[in-house]
Tab-separated table of N, CA, C and O in Angstrom:
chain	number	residue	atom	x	y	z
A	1	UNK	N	0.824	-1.202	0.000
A	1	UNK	CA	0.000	0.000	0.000
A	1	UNK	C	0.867	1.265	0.000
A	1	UNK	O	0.429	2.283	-0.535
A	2	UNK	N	2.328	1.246	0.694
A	2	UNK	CA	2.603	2.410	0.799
A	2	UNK	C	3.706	2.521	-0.578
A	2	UNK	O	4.513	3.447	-0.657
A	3	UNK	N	3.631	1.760	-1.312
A	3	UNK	CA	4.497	1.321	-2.670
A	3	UNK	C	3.517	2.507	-3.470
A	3	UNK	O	4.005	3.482	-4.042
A	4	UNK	N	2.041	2.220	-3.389
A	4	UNK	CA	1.216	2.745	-4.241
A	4	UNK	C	0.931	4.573	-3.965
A	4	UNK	O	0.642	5.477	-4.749
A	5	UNK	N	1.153	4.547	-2.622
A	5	UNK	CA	0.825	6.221	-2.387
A	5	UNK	C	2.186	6.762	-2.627
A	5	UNK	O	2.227	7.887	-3.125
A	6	UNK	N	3.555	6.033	-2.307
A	6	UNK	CA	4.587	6.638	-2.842
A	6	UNK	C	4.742	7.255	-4.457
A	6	UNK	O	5.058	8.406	-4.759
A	7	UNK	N	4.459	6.268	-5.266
A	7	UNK	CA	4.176	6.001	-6.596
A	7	UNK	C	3.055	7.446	-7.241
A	7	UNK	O	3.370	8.283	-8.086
A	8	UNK	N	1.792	7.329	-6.528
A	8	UNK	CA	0.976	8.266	-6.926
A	8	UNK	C	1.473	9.229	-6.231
A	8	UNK	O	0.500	9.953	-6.438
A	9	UNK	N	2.500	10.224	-5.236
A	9	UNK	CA	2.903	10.768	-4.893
A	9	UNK	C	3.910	12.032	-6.250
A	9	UNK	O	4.024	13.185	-6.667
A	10	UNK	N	4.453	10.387	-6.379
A	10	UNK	CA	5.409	11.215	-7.235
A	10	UNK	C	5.092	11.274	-8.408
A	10	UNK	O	5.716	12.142	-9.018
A	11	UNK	N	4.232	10.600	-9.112
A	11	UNK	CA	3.340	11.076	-10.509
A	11	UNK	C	2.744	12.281	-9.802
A	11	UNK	O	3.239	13.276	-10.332
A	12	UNK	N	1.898	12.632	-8.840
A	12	UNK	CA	1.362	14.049	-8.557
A	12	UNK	C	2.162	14.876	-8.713
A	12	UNK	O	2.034	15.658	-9.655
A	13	UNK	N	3.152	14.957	-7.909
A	13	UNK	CA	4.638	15.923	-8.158
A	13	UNK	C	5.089	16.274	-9.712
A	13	UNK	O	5.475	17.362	-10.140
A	14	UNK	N	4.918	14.980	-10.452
A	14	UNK	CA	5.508	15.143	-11.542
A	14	UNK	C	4.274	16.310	-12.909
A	14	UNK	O	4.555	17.099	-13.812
A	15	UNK	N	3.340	15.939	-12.498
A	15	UNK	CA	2.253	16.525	-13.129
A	15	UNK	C	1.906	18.024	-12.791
A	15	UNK	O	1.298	18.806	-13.522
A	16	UNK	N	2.493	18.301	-11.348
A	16	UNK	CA	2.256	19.843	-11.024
A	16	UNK	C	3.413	20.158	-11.279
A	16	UNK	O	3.416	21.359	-11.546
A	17	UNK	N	4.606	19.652	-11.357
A	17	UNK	CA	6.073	20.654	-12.050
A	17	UNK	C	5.613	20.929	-13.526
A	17	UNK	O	5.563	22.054	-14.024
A	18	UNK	N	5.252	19.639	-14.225
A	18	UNK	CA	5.060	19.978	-15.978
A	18	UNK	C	3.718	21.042	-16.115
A	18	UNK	O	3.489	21.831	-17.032
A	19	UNK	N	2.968	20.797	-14.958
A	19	UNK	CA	1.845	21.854	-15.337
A	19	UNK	C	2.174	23.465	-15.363
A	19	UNK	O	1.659	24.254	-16.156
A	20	UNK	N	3.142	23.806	-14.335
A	20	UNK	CA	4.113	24.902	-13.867
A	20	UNK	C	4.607	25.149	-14.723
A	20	UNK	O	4.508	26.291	-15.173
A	21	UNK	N	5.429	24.109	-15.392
A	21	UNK	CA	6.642	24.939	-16.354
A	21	UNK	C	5.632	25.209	-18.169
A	21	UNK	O	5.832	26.190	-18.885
A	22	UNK	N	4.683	24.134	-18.491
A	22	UNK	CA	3.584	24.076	-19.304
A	22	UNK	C	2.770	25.751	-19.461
A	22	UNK	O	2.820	26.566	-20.383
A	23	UNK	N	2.081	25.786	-18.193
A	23	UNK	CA	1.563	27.224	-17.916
A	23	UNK	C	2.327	28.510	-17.756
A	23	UNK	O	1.644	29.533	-17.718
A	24	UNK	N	4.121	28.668	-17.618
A	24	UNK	CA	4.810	29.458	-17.589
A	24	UNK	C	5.623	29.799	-19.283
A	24	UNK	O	6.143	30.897	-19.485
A	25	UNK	N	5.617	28.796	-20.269
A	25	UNK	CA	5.861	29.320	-20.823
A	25	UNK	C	5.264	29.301	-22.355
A	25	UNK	O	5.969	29.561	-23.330
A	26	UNK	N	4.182	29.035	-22.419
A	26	UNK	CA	2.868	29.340	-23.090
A	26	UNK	C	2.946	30.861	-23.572
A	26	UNK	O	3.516	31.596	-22.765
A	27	UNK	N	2.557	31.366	-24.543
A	27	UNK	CA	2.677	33.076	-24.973
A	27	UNK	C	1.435	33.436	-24.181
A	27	UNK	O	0.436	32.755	-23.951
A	28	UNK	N	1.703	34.518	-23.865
A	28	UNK	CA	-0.003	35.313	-23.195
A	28	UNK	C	-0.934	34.986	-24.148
A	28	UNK	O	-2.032	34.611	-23.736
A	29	UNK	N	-0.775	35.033	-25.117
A	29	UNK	CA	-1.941	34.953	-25.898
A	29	UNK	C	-2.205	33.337	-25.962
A	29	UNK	O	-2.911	32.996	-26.911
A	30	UNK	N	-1.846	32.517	-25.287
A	30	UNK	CA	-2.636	31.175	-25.424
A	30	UNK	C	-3.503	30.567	-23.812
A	30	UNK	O	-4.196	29.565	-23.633
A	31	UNK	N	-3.154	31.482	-23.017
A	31	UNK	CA	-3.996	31.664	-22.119
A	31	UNK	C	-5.333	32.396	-22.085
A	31	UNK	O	-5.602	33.546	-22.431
A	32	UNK	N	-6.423	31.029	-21.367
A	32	UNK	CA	-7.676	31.529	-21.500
A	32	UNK	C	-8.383	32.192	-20.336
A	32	UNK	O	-7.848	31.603	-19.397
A	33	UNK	N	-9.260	33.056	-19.788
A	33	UNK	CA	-10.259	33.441	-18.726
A	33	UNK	C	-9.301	34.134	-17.938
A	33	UNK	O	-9.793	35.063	-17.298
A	34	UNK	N	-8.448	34.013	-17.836
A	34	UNK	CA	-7.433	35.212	-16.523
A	34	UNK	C	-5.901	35.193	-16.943
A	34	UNK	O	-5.610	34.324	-17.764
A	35	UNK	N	-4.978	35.942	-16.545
A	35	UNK	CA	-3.804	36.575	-17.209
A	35	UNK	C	-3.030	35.452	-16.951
A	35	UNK	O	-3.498	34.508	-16.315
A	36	UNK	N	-1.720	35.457	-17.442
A	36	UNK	CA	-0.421	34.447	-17.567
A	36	UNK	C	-0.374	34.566	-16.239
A	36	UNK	O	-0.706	33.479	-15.767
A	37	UNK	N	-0.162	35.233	-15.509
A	37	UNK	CA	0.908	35.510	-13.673
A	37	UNK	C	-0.269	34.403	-12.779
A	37	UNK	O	-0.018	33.483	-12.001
A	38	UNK	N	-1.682	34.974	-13.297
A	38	UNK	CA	-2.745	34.585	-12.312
A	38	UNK	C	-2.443	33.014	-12.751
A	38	UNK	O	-2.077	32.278	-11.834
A	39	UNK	N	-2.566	32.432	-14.092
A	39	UNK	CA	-2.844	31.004	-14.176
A	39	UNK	C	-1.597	30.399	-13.453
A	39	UNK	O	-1.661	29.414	-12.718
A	40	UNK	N	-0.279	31.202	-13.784
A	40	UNK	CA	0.622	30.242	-13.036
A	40	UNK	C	0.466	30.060	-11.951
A	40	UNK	O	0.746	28.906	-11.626
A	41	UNK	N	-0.050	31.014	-10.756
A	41	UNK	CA	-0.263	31.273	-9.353
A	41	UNK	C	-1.461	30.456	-9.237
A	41	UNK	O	-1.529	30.123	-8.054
A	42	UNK	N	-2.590	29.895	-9.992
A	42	UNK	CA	-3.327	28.988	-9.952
A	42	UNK	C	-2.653	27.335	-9.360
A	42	UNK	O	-2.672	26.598	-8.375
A	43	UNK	N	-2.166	27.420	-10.565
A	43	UNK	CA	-1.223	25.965	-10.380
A	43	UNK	C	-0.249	25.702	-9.588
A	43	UNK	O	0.050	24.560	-9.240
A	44	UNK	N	0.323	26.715	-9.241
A	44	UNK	CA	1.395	27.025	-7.749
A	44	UNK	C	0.606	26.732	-6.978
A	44	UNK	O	0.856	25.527	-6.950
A	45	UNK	N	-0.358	26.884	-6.143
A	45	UNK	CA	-1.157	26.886	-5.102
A	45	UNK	C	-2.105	25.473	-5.250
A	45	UNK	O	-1.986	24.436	-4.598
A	46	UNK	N	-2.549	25.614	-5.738
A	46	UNK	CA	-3.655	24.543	-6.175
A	46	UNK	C	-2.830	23.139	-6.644
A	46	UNK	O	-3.529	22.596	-7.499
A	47	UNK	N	-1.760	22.455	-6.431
A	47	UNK	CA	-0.859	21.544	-7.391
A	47	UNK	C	-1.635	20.829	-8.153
A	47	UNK	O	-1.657	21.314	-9.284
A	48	UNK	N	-2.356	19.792	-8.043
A	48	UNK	CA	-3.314	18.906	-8.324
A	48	UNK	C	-4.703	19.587	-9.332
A	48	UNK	O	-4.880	19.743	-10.540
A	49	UNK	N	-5.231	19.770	-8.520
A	49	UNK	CA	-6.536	20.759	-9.045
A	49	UNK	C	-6.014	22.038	-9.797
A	49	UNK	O	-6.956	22.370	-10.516
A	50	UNK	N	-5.196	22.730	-9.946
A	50	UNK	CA	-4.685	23.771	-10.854
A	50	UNK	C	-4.048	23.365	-11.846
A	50	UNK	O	-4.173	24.156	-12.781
A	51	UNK	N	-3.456	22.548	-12.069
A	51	UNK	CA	-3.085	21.864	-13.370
A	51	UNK	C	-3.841	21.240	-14.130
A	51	UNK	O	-3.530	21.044	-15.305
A	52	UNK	N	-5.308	20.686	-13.451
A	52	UNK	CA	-6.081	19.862	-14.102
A	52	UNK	C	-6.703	20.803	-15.146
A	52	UNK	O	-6.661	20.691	-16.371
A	53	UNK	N	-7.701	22.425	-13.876
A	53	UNK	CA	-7.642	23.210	-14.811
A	53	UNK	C	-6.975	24.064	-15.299
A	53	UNK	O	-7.549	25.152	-15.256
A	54	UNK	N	-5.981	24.090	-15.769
A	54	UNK	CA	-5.396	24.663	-16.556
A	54	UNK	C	-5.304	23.811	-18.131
A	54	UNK	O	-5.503	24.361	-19.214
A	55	UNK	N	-4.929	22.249	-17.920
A	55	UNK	CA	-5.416	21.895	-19.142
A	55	UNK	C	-6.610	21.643	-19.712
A	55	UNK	O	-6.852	21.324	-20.877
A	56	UNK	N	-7.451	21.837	-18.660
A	56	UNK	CA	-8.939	21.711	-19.133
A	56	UNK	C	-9.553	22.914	-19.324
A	56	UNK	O	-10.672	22.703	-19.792
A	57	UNK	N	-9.308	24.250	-19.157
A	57	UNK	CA	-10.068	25.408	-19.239
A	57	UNK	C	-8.991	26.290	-19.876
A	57	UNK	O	-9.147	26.701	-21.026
A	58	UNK	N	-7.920	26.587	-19.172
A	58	UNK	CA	-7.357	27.539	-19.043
A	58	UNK	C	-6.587	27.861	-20.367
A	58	UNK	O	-6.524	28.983	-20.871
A	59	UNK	N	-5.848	26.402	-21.001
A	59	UNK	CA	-4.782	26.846	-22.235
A	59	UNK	C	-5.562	26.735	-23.596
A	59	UNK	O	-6.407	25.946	-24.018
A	60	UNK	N	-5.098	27.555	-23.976
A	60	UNK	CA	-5.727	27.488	-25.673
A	60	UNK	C	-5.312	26.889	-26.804
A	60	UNK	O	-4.469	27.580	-27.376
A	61	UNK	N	-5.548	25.941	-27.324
A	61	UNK	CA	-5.273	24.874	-28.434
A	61	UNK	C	-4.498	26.207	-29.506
A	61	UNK	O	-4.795	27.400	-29.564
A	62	UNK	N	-3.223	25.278	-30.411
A	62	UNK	CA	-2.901	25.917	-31.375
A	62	UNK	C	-3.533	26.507	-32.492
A	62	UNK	O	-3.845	25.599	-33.263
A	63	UNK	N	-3.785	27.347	-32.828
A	63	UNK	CA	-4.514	27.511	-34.008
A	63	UNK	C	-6.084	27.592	-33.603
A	63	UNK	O	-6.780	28.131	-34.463
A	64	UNK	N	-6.720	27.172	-32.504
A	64	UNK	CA	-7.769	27.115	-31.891
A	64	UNK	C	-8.235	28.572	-31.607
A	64	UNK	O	-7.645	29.108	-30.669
A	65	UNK	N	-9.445	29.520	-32.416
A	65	UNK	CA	-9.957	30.569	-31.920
A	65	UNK	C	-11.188	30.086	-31.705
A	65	UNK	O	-11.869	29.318	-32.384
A	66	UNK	N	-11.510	30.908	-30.135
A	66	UNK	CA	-13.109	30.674	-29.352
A	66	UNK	C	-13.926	32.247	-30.396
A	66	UNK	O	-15.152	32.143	-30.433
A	67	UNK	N	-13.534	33.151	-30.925
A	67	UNK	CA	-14.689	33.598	-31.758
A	67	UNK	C	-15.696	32.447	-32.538
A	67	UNK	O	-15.268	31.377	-32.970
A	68	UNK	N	-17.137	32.901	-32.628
A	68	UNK	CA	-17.824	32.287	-33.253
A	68	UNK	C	-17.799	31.828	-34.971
A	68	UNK	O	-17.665	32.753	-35.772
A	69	UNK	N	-17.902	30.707	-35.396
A	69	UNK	CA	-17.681	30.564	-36.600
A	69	UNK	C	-18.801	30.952	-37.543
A	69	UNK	O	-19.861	30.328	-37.530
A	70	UNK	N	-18.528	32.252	-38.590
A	70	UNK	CA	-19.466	32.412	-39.595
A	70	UNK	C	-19.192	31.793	-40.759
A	70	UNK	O	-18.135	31.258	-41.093
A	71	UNK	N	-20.558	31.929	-41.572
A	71	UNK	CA	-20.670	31.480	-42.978
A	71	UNK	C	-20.138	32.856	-43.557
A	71	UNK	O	-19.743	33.693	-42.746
A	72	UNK	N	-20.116	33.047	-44.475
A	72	UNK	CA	-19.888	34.000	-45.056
A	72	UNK	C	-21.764	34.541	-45.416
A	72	UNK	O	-21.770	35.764	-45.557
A	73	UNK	N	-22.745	34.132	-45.525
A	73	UNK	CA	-23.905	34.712	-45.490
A	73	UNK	C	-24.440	34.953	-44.223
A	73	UNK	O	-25.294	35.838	-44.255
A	74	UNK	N	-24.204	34.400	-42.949
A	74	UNK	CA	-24.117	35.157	-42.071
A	74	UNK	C	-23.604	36.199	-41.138
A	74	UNK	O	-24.002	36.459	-40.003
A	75	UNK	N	-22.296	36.947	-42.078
A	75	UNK	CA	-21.571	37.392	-41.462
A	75	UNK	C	-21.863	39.195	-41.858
A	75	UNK	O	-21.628	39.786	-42.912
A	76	UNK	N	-22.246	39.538	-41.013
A	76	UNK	CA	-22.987	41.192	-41.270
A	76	UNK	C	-21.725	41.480	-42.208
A	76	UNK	O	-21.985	41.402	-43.408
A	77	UNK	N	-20.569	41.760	-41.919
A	77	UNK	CA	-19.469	42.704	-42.514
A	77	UNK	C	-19.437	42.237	-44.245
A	77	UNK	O	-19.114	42.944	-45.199
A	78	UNK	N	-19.921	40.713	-44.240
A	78	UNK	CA	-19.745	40.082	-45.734
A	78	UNK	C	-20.883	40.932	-46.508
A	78	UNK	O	-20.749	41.748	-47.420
A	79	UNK	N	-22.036	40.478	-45.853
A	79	UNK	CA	-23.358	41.132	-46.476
A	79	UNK	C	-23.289	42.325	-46.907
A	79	UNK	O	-23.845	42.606	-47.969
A	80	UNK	N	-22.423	43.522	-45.997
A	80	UNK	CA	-22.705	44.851	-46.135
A	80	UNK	C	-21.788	45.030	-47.791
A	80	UNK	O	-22.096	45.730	-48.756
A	81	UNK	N	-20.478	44.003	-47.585
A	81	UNK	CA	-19.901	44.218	-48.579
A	81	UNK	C	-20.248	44.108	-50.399
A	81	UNK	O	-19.842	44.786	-51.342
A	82	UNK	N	-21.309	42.761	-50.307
A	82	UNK	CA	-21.627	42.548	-51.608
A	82	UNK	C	-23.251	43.309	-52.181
A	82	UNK	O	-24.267	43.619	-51.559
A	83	UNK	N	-22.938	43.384	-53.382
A	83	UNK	CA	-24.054	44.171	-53.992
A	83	UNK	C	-25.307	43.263	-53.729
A	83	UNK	O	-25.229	42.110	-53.304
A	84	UNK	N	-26.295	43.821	-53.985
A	84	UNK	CA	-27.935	43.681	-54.074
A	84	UNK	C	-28.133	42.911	-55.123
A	84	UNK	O	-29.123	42.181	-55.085
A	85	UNK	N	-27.058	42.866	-56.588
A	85	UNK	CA	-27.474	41.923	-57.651
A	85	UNK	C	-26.749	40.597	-57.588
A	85	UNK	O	-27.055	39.582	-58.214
A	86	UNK	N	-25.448	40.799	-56.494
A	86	UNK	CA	-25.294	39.218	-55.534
A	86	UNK	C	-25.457	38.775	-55.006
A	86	UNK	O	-24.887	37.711	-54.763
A	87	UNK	N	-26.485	39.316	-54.342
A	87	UNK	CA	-27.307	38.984	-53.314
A	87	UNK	C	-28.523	37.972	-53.938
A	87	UNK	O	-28.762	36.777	-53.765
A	88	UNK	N	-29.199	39.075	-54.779
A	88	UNK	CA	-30.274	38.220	-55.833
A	88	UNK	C	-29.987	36.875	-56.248
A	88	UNK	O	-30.738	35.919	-56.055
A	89	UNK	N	-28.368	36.820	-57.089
A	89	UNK	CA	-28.049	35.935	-57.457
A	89	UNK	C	-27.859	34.800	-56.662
A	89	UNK	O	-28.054	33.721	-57.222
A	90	UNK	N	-27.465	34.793	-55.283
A	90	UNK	CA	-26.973	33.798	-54.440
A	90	UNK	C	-28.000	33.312	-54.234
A	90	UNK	O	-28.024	32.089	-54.097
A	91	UNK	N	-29.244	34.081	-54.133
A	91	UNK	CA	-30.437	33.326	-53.638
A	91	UNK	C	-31.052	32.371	-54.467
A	91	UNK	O	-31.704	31.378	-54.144
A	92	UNK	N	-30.778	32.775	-55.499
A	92	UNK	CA	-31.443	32.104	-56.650
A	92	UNK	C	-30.590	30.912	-57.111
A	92	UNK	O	-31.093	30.095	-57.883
A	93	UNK	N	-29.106	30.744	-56.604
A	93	UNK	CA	-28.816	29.943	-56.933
A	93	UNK	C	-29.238	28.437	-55.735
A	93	UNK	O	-29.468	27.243	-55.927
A	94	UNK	N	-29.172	29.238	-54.631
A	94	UNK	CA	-29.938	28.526	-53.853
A	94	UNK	C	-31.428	28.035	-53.617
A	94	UNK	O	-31.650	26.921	-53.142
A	95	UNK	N	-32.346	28.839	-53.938
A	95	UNK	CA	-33.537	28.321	-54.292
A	95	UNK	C	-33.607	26.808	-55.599
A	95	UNK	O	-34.313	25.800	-55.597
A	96	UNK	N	-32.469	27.316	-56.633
A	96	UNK	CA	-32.445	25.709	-57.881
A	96	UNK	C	-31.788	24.532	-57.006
A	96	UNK	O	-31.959	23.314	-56.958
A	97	UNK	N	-31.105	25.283	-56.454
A	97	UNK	CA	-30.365	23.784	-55.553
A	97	UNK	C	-31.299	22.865	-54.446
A	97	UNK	O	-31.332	21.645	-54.288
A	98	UNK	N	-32.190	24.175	-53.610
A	98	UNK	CA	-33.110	23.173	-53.113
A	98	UNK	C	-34.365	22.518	-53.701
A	98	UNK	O	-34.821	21.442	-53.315
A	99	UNK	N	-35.076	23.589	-55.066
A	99	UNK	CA	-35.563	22.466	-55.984
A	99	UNK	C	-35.145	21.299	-56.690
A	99	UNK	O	-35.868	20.365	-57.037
A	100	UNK	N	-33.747	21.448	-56.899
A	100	UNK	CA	-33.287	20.128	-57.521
A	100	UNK	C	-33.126	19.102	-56.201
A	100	UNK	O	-33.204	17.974	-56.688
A	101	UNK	N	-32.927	18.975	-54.679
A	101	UNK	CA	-32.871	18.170	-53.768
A	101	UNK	C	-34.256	17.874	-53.621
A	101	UNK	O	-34.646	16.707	-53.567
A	102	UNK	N	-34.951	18.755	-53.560
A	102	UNK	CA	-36.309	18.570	-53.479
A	102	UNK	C	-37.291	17.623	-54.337
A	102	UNK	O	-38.331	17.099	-53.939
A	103	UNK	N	-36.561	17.514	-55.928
A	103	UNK	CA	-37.353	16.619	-57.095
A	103	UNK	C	-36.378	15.573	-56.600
A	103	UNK	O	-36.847	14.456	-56.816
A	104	UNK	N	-35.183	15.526	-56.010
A	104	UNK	CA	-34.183	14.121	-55.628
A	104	UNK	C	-35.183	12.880	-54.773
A	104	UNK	O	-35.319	11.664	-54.912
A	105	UNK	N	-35.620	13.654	-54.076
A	105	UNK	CA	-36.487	13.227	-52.752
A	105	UNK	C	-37.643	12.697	-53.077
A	105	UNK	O	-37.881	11.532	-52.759
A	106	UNK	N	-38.715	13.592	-53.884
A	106	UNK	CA	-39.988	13.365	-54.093
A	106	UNK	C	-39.524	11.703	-54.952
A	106	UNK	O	-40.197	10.708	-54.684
A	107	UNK	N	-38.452	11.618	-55.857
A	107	UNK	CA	-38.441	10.384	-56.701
A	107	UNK	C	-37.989	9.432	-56.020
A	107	UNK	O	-37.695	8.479	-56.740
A	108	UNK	N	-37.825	9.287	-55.089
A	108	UNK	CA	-37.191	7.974	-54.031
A	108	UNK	C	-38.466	7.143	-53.768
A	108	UNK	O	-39.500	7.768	-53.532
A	109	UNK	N	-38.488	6.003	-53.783
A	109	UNK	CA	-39.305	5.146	-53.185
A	109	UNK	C	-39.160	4.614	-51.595
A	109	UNK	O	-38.219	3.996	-51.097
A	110	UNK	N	-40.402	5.060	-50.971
A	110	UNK	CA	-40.110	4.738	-49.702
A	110	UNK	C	-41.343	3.966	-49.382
A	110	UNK	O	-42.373	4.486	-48.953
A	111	UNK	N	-41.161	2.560	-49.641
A	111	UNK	CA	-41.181	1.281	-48.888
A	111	UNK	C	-40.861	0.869	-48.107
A	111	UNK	O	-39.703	0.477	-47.966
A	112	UNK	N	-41.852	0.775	-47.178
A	112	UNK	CA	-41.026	-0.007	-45.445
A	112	UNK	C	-41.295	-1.391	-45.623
A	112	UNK	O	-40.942	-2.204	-44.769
Protein backbone atom coordinates (compact mmCIF):
# COMPACT_ATOMS: atom_id res chain seq x y z
CA UNK A 1 0.00 0.00 0.00
CA UNK A 2 2.60 2.41 0.80
CA UNK A 3 4.50 1.32 -2.67
CA UNK A 4 1.22 2.75 -4.24
CA UNK A 5 0.83 6.22 -2.39
CA UNK A 6 4.59 6.64 -2.84
CA UNK A 7 4.18 6.00 -6.60
CA UNK A 8 0.98 8.27 -6.93
CA UNK A 9 2.90 10.77 -4.89
CA UNK A 10 5.41 11.21 -7.24
CA UNK A 11 3.34 11.08 -10.51
CA UNK A 12 1.36 14.05 -8.56
CA UNK A 13 4.64 15.92 -8.16
CA UNK A 14 5.51 15.14 -11.54
CA UNK A 15 2.25 16.52 -13.13
CA UNK A 16 2.26 19.84 -11.02
CA UNK A 17 6.07 20.65 -12.05
CA UNK A 18 5.06 19.98 -15.98
CA UNK A 19 1.84 21.85 -15.34
CA UNK A 20 4.11 24.90 -13.87
CA UNK A 21 6.64 24.94 -16.35
CA UNK A 22 3.58 24.08 -19.30
CA UNK A 23 1.56 27.22 -17.92
CA UNK A 24 4.81 29.46 -17.59
CA UNK A 25 5.86 29.32 -20.82
CA UNK A 26 2.87 29.34 -23.09
CA UNK A 27 2.68 33.08 -24.97
CA UNK A 28 0.00 35.31 -23.20
CA UNK A 29 -1.94 34.95 -25.90
CA UNK A 30 -2.64 31.17 -25.42
CA UNK A 31 -4.00 31.66 -22.12
CA UNK A 32 -7.68 31.53 -21.50
CA UNK A 33 -10.26 33.44 -18.73
CA UNK A 34 -7.43 35.21 -16.52
CA UNK A 35 -3.80 36.57 -17.21
CA UNK A 36 -0.42 34.45 -17.57
CA UNK A 37 0.91 35.51 -13.67
CA UNK A 38 -2.74 34.59 -12.31
CA UNK A 39 -2.84 31.00 -14.18
CA UNK A 40 0.62 30.24 -13.04
CA UNK A 41 -0.26 31.27 -9.35
CA UNK A 42 -3.33 28.99 -9.95
CA UNK A 43 -1.22 25.96 -10.38
CA UNK A 44 1.40 27.02 -7.75
CA UNK A 45 -1.16 26.89 -5.10
CA UNK A 46 -3.66 24.54 -6.17
CA UNK A 47 -0.86 21.54 -7.39
CA UNK A 48 -3.31 18.91 -8.32
CA UNK A 49 -6.54 20.76 -9.04
CA UNK A 50 -4.68 23.77 -10.85
CA UNK A 51 -3.08 21.86 -13.37
CA UNK A 52 -6.08 19.86 -14.10
CA UNK A 53 -7.64 23.21 -14.81
CA UNK A 54 -5.40 24.66 -16.56
CA UNK A 55 -5.42 21.90 -19.14
CA UNK A 56 -8.94 21.71 -19.13
CA UNK A 57 -10.07 25.41 -19.24
CA UNK A 58 -7.36 27.54 -19.04
CA UNK A 59 -4.78 26.85 -22.24
CA UNK A 60 -5.73 27.49 -25.67
CA UNK A 61 -5.27 24.87 -28.43
CA UNK A 62 -2.90 25.92 -31.37
CA UNK A 63 -4.51 27.51 -34.01
CA UNK A 64 -7.77 27.11 -31.89
CA UNK A 65 -9.96 30.57 -31.92
CA UNK A 66 -13.11 30.67 -29.35
CA UNK A 67 -14.69 33.60 -31.76
CA UNK A 68 -17.82 32.29 -33.25
CA UNK A 69 -17.68 30.56 -36.60
CA UNK A 70 -19.47 32.41 -39.59
CA UNK A 71 -20.67 31.48 -42.98
CA UNK A 72 -19.89 34.00 -45.06
CA UNK A 73 -23.90 34.71 -45.49
CA UNK A 74 -24.12 35.16 -42.07
CA UNK A 75 -21.57 37.39 -41.46
CA UNK A 76 -22.99 41.19 -41.27
CA UNK A 77 -19.47 42.70 -42.51
CA UNK A 78 -19.75 40.08 -45.73
CA UNK A 79 -23.36 41.13 -46.48
CA UNK A 80 -22.70 44.85 -46.13
CA UNK A 81 -19.90 44.22 -48.58
CA UNK A 82 -21.63 42.55 -51.61
CA UNK A 83 -24.05 44.17 -53.99
CA UNK A 84 -27.93 43.68 -54.07
CA UNK A 85 -27.47 41.92 -57.65
CA UNK A 86 -25.29 39.22 -55.53
CA UNK A 87 -27.31 38.98 -53.31
CA UNK A 88 -30.27 38.22 -55.83
CA UNK A 89 -28.05 35.94 -57.46
CA UNK A 90 -26.97 33.80 -54.44
CA UNK A 91 -30.44 33.33 -53.64
CA UNK A 92 -31.44 32.10 -56.65
CA UNK A 93 -28.82 29.94 -56.93
CA UNK A 94 -29.94 28.53 -53.85
CA UNK A 95 -33.54 28.32 -54.29
CA UNK A 96 -32.45 25.71 -57.88
CA UNK A 97 -30.36 23.78 -55.55
CA UNK A 98 -33.11 23.17 -53.11
CA UNK A 99 -35.56 22.47 -55.98
CA UNK A 100 -33.29 20.13 -57.52
CA UNK A 101 -32.87 18.17 -53.77
CA UNK A 102 -36.31 18.57 -53.48
CA UNK A 103 -37.35 16.62 -57.10
CA UNK A 104 -34.18 14.12 -55.63
CA UNK A 105 -36.49 13.23 -52.75
CA UNK A 106 -39.99 13.37 -54.09
CA UNK A 107 -38.44 10.38 -56.70
CA UNK A 108 -37.19 7.97 -54.03
CA UNK A 109 -39.31 5.15 -53.18
CA UNK A 110 -40.11 4.74 -49.70
CA UNK A 111 -41.18 1.28 -48.89
CA UNK A 112 -41.03 -0.01 -45.44
Amino acid sequence: MARILIIGGFLAVLFWVFSIVDCAVQPAERHRGVSKAKWVLIVVLLPVIGGILWFAIGRRRPGHDDSPLFRPDDDPEFLRGISRKEQDARIKQLEEELARLDDETDGTDNRS
